Short mmCIF file of C-alpha atoms in Angstrom, two decimals:
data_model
loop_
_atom_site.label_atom_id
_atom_site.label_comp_id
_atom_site.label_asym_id
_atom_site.label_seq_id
_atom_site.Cartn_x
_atom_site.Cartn_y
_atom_site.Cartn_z
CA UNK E 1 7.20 160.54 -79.44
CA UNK E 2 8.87 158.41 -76.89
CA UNK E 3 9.95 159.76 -73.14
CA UNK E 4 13.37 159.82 -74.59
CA UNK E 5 12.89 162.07 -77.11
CA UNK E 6 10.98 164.68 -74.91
CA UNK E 7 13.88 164.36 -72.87
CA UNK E 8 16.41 164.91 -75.35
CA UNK E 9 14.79 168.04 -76.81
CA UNK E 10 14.52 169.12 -72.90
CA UNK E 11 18.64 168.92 -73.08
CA UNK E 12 18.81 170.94 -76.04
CA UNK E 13 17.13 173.83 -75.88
CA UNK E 14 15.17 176.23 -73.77
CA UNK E 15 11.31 175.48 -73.94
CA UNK E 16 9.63 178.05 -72.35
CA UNK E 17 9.18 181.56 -74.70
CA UNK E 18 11.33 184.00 -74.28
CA UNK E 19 14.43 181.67 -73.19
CA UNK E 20 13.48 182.28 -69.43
CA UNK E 21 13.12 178.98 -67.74
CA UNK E 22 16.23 177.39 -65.27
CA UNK E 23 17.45 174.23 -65.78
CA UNK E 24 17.74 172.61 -62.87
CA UNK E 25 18.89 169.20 -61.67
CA UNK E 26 18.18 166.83 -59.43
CA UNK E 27 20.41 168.24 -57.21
CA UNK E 28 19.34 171.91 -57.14
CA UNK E 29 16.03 173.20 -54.88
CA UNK E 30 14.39 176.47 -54.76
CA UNK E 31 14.85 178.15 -51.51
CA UNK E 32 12.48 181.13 -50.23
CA UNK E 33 14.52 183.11 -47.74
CA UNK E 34 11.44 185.95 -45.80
CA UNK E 35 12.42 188.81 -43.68
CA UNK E 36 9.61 190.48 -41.71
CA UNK E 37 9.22 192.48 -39.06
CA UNK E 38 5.10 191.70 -38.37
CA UNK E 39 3.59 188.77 -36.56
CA UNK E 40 1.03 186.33 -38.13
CA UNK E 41 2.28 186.18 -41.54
CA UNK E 42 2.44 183.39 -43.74
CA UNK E 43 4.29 183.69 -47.25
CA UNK E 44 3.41 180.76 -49.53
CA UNK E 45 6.08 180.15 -52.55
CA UNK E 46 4.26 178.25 -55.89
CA UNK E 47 5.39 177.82 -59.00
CA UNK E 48 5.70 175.20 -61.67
CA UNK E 49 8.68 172.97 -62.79
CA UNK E 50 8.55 171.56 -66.52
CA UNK E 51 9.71 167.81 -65.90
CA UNK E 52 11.78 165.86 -68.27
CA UNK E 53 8.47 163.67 -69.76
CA UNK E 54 7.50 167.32 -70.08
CA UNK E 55 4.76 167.64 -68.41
CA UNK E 56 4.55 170.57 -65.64
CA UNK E 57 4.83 169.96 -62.19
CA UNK E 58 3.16 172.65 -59.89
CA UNK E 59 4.69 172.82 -56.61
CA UNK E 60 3.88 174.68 -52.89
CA UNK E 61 5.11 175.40 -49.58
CA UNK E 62 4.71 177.75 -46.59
CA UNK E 63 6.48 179.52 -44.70
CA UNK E 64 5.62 181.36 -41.26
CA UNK E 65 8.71 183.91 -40.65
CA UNK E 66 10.09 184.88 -37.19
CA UNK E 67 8.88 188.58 -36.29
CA UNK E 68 12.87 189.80 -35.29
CA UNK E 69 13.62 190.35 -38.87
CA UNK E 70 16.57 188.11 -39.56
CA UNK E 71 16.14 185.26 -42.13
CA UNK E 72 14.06 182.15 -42.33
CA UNK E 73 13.95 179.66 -44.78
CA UNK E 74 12.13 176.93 -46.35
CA UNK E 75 13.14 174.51 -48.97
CA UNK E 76 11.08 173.22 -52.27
CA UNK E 77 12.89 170.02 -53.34
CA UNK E 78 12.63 170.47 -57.54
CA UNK E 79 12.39 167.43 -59.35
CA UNK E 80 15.38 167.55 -62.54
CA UNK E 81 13.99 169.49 -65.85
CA UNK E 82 13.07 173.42 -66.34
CA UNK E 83 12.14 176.00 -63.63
CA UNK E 84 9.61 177.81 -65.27
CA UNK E 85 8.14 180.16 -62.81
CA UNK E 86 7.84 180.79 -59.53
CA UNK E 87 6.51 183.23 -57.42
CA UNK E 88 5.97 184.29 -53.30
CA UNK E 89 3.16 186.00 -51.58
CA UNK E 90 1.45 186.76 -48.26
CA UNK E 91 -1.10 184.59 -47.95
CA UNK E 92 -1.80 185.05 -44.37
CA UNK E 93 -1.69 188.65 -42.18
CA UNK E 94 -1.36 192.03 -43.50
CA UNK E 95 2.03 193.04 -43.90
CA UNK E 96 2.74 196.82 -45.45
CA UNK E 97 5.09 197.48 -48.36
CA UNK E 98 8.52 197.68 -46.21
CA UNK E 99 7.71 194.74 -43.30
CA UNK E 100 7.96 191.34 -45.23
CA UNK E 101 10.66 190.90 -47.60
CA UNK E 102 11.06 187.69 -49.59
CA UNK E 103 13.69 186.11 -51.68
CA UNK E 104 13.78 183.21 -53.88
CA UNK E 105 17.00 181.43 -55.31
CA UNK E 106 18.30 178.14 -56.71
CA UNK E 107 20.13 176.46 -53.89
CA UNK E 108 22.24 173.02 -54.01
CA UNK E 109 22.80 170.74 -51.33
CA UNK E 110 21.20 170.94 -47.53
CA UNK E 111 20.58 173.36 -44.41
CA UNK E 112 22.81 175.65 -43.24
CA UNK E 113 25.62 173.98 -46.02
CA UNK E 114 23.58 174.94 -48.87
CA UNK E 115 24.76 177.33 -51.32
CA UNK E 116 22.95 180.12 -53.14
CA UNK E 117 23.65 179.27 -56.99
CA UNK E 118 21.40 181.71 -58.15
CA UNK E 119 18.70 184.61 -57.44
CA UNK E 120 15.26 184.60 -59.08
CA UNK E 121 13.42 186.98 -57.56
CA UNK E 122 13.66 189.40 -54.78
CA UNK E 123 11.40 192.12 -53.39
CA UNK E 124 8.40 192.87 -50.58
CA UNK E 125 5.59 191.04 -50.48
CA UNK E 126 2.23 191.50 -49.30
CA UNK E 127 -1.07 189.96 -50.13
CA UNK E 128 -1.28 191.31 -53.40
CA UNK E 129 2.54 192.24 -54.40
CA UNK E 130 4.81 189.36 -55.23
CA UNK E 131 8.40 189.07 -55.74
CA UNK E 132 7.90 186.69 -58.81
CA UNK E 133 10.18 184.60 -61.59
CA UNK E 134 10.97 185.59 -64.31
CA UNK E 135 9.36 188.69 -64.71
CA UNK E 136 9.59 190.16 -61.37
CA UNK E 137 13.63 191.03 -61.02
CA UNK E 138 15.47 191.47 -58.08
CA UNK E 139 14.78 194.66 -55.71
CA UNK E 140 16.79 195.78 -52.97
CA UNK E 141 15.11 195.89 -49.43
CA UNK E 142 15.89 199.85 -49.20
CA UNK E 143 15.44 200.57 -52.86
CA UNK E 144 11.55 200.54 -51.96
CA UNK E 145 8.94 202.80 -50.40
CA UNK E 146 9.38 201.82 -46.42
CA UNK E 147 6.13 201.42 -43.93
CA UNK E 148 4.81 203.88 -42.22
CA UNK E 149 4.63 202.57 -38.52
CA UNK E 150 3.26 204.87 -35.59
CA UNK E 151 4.84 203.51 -32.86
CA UNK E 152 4.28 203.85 -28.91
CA UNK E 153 7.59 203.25 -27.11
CA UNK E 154 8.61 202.65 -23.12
CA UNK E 155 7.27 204.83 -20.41
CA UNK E 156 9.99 205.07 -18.33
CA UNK E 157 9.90 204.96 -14.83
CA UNK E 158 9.99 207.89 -12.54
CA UNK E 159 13.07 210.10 -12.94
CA UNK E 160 14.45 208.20 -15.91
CA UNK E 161 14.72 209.37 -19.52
CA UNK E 162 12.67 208.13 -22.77
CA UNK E 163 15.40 205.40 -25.12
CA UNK E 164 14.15 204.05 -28.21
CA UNK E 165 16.18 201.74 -30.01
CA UNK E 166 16.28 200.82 -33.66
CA UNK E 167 15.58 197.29 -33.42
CA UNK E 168 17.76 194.89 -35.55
CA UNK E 169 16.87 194.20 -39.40
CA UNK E 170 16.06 197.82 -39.20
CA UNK E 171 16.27 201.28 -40.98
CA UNK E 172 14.22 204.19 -39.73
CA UNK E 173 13.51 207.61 -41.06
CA UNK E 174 12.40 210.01 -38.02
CA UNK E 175 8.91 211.89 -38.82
CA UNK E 176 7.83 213.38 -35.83
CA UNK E 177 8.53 212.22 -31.55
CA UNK E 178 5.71 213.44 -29.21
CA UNK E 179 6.24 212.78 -25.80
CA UNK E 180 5.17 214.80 -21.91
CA UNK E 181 6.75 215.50 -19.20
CA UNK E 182 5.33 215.71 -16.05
CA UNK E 183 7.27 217.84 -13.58
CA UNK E 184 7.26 217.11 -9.61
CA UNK E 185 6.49 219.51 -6.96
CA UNK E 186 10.67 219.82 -6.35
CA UNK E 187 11.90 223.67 -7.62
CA UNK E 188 13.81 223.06 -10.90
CA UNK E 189 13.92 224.71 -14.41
CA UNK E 190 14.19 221.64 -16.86
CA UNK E 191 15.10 221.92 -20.33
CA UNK E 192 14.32 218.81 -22.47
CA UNK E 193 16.54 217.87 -25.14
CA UNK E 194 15.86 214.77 -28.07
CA UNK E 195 19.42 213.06 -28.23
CA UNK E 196 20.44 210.54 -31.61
CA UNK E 197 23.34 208.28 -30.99
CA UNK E 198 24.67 205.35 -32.84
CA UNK E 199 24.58 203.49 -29.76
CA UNK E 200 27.11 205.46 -28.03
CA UNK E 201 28.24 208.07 -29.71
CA UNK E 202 25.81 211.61 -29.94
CA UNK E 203 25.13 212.90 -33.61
CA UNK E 204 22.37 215.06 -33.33
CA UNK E 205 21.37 217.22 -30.38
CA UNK E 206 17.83 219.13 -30.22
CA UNK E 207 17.14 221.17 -27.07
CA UNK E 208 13.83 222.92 -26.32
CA UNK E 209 13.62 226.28 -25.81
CA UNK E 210 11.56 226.81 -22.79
CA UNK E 211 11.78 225.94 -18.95
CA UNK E 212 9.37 223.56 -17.19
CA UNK E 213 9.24 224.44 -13.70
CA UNK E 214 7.55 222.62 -11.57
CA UNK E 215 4.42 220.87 -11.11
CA UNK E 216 3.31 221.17 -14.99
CA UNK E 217 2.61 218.63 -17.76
CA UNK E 218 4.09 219.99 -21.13
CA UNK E 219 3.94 218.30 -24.76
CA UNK E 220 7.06 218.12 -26.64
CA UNK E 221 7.16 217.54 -30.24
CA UNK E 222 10.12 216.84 -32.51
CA UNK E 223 9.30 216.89 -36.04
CA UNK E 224 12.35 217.20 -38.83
CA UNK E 225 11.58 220.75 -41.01
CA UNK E 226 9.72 222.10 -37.90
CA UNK E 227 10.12 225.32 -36.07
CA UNK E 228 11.51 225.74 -32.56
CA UNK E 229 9.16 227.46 -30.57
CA UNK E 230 9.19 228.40 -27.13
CA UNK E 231 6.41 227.25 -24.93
CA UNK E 232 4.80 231.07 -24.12
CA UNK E 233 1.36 229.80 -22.24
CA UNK E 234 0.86 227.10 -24.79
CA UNK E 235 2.51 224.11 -22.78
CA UNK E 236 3.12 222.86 -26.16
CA UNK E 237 6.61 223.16 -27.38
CA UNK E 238 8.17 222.28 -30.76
CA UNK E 239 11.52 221.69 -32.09
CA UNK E 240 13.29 221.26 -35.48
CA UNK E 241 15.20 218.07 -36.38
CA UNK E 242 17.36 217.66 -40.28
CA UNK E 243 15.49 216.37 -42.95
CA UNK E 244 15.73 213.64 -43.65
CA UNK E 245 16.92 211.87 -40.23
CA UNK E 246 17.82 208.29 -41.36
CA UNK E 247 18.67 205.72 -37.93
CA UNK E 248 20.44 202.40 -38.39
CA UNK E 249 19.63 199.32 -36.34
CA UNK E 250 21.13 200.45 -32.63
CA UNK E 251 21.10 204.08 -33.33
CA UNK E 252 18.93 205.41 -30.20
CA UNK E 253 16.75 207.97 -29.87
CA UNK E 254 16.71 209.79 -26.30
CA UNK E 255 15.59 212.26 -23.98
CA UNK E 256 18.13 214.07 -22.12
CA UNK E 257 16.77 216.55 -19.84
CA UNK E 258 18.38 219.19 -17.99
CA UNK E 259 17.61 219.13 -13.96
CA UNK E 260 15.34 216.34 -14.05
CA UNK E 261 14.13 215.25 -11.02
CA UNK E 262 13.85 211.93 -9.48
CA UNK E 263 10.31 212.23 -9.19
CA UNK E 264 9.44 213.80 -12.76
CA UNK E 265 7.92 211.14 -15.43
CA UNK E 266 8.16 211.18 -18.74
CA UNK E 267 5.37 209.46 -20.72
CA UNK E 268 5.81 206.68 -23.48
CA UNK E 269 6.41 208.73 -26.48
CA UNK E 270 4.48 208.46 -29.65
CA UNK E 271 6.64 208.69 -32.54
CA UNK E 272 6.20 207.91 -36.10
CA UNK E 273 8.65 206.28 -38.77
CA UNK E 274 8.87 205.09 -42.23
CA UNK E 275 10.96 201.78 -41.92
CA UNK E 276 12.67 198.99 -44.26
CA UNK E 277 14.08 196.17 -43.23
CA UNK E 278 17.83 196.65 -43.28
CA UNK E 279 18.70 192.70 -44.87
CA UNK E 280 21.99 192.84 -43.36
CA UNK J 1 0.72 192.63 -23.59
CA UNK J 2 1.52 195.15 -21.40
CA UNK J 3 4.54 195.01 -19.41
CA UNK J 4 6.24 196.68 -16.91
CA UNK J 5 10.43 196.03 -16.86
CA UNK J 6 12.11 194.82 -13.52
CA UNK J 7 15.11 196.11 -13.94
CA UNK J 8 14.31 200.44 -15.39
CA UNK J 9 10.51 199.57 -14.70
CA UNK J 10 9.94 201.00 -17.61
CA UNK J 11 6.16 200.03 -19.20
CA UNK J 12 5.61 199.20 -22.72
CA UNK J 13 3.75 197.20 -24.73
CA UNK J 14 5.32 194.77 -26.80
CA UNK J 15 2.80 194.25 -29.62
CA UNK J 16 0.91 197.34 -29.75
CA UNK J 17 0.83 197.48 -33.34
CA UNK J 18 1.14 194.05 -34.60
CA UNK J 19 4.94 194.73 -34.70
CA UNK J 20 7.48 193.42 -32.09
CA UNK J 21 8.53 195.47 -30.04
CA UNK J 22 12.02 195.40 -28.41
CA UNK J 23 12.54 197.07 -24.82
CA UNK J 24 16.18 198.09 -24.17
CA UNK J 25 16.71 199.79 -21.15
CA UNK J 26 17.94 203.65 -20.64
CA UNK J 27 20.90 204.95 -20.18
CA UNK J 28 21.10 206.25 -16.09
CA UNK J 29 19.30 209.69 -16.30
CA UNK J 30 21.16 212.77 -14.04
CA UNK J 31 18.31 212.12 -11.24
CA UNK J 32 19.29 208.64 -11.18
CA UNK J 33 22.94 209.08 -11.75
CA UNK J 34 22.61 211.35 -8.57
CA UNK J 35 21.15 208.48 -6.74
CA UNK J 36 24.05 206.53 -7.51
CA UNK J 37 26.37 208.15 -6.61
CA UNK J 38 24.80 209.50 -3.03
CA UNK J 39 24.50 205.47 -2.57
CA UNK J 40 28.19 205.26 -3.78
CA UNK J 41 27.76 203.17 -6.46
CA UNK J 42 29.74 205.12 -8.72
CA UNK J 43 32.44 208.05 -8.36
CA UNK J 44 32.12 211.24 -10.70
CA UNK J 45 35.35 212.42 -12.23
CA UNK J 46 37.29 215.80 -11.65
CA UNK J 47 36.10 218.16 -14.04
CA UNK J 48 38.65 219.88 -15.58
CA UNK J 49 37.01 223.16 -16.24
CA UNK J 50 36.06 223.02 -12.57
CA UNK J 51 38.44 221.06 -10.42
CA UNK J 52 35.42 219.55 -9.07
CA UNK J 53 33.61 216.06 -9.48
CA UNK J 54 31.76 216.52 -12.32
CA UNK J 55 27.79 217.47 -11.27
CA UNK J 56 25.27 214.51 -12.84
CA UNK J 57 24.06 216.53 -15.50
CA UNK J 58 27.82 217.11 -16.78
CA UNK J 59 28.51 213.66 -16.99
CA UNK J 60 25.64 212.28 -18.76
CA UNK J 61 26.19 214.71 -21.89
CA UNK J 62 29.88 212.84 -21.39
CA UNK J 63 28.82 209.22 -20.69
CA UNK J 64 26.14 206.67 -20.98
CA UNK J 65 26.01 205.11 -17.28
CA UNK J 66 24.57 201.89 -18.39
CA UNK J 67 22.45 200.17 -15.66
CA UNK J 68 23.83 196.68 -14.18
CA UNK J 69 21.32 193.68 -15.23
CA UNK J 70 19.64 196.12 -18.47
CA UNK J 71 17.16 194.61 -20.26
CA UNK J 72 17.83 194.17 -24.37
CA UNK J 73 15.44 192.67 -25.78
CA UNK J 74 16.57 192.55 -29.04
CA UNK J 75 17.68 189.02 -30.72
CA UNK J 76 21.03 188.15 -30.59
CA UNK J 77 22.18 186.79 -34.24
CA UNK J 78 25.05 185.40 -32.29
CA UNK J 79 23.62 183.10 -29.84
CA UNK J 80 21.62 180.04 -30.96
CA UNK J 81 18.33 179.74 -32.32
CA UNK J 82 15.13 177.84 -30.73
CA UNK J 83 13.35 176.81 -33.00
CA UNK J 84 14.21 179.83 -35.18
CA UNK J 85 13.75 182.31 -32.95
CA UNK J 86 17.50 183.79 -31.07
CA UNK J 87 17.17 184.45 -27.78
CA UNK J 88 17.64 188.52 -26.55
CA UNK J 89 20.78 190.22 -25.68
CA UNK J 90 20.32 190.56 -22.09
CA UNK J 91 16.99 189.50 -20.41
CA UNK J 92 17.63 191.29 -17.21
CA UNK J 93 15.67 191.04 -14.23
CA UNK J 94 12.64 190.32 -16.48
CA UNK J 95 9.55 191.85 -16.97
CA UNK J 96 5.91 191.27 -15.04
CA UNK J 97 2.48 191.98 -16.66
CA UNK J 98 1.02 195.22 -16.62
CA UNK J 99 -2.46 195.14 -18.00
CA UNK J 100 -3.63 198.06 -15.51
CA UNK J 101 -1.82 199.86 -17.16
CA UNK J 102 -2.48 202.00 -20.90
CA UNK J 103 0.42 202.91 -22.59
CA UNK J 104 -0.52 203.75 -26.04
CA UNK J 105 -4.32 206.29 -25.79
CA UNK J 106 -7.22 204.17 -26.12
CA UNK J 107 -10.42 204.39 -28.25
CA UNK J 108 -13.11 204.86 -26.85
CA UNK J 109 -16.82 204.70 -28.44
CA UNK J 110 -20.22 207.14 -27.28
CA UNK J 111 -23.22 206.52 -28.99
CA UNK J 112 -24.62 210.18 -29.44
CA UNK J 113 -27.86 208.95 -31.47
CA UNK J 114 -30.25 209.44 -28.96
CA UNK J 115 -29.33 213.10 -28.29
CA UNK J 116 -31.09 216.09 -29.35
CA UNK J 117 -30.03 218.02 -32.72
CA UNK J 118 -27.66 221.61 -31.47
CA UNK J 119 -29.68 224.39 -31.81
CA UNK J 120 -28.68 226.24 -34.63
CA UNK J 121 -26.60 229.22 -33.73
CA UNK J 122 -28.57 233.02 -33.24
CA UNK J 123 -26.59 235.52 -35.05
#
């Protein structure tokens, strides 16, 4: 059987099983586009092109994503014949389910002028989950279960309020904010209060119950389904937030606290969150 | 790395969890609002349920009083990338290393194998 031949039957029908292979040409290269949120990652795209002398052509290349969740990409030049599979996986750091998304689609011509033709595969990727061609489909970055981060945010300085900002790339649902407050020796009855915003605009206001005079370090938790309680001699309060409380990238969470004084310090709150990345 | 911002002085750490983190500065509190505006810096409107300037607690449930120079650290999809990375929204006055400082509770080991066994509680 000459080259020719092989080539031919190439042209005239699909020759993987199942009908699932791409035919690609010369022109068209597989792009793997990775959104991720965690540092030291590597995701590594392989895969195997069926050439038109038909033999298969396995193929590789890495990619080390930037940590601010927008897209990078990387390029795999295909030789012409049949896409037969391809696949993308962490092969280096431990990203959760929710902090490394991957895509992988046929692209023609270069850079930032390229156009998506097609999408193989999309989905999050870890170490051992891989968003894969042709059997892996094409997920949506919120349809999934998001990571569960614990997160320590900004210790203000003296007299100023906690702000935590949904970074970009980001979707949050609130599970609990535990911060304390440590009064001053100046006369005041302060009343924390956990603010939401868009970025501007207040949605959601939760104020404690109970007065912190002075000179005391109290605990405040926010947890959604919780019940308000007033401090008593506990110098642990607790208030409720909606279930669920889903943030946007911008949306702010924020202390907002009645009589503070310019000498009363909050501590870096601890808060935990079940995040995706966003994809927008 | 733990760092302390120049402009809210605010101390974070920007890594603690293998995750970037992204400092934005607050909003003015009402203790620093009240600074302002004893420095002049900014003038309170008339309330109208009062006829008076508003008091600093009023007026941040109003506003946001956002600080002059804030720090966003978050990338800015508009502005170029270096080498794939976009630069931040607004870098501020910067930020200066903190490492005396904890932010996030630390671990701490004891060894307890060379102490005695409890006695077992008398009823």
């Amino acid at each position: 059987m000459t080259a020719a031949t092989d080539y031919d039957t190439i042209e005239r029908r699909n020759p993987w099983p199942g009908g699932s292979a791409i035919r690609v040409t010369g022109e068209d290269d597989l792009r793997l586009t990775v959104l991720n949120g965690l540092a030291g990652v590597t995701v590594v795209v392989r895969g195997r092109v069926l050439n038109c002398d038909g033999e298969l052509i396995p193929f590789e290349q890495k990619l080390t994503p930037t940590t601010d969740r927008l897209a990078s990409t990387v390029t795999v030049r295909l030789s012409e014949g049949w896409l037969v599979q391809a696949h993308a996986f962490v092969s280096a750091g431990s990203p959760l389910v929710g902090q490394t998304f991957a895509l992988l689609s046929v692209i023609r011509g270069d850079a930032a002028a390229a156009i998506d033709l097609f999408t193989l595969a999309a989905g999050y990727v870890t170490a051992t989950q891989r968003a894969s061609f042709p059997s892996g489909g094409v997920g949506s970055s919120l349809r999934f279960d998001g990571a569960i981060r614990s997160i320590t945010g900004t210790a203000p300085g003296a007299g100023a309020e906690i702000s935590e900002t949904v970074p970009a790339g980001a979707r949050w649902d609130l599970l609990a904010f535990f911060t304390t407050l440590t009064t001053s020796v100046a006369a005041a009855n302060r009343v924390p209060a956990l603010f939401l915003d868009d970025g501007a605009n207040v949605f959601i206001k939760s104020s404690q119950q109970g007065n912190q005079i002075a000179s005391l370090a109290w605990d405040y938790l926010w947890a959604p389904g919780d019940q308000s309680q007033a401090a008593g001699n506990r110098l642990i309060v607790t208030s409720s937030l909606p279930v669920p409380v889903r943030l946007g990238a911008g949306y702010r969470l924020r202390t907002n606290t009645t009589a503070i004084q310019a000498a009363d310090q909050w501590a870096a709150p601890q808060y935990v969150v079940r995040e995706w990345i966003e994809g927008s | 790395m733990k760092l302390e911002c120049l402009t809210c002085h605010g101390v974070y750490d920007d890594a603690h969890d293998g995750v970037r983190y992204f400092h934005v500065c607050p909003s003015l509190s009402a203790a620093e609002l009240a600074a302002a505006v004893a420095a002049q810096r900014v003038v309170l409107p008339v309330d109208p349920a009062t006829g008076k300037p508003e008091t600093p607690d009023v007026a941040v449930l109003r506003r946001s009083y956002t600080r002059a120079n804030r720090r966003d650290e978050r990338p800015d999809p508009a502005a170029a990338a270096v080498d794939g990375v976009h630069p931040p929204i607004a870098a501020g006055a910067g930020t200066t290393p903190r490492p005396d400082l904890d932010v996030a509770a630390a671990l701490v080991t004891v060894d307890l194998s060379h102490l005695p066994p409890a006695a077992p509680a008398v009823p």
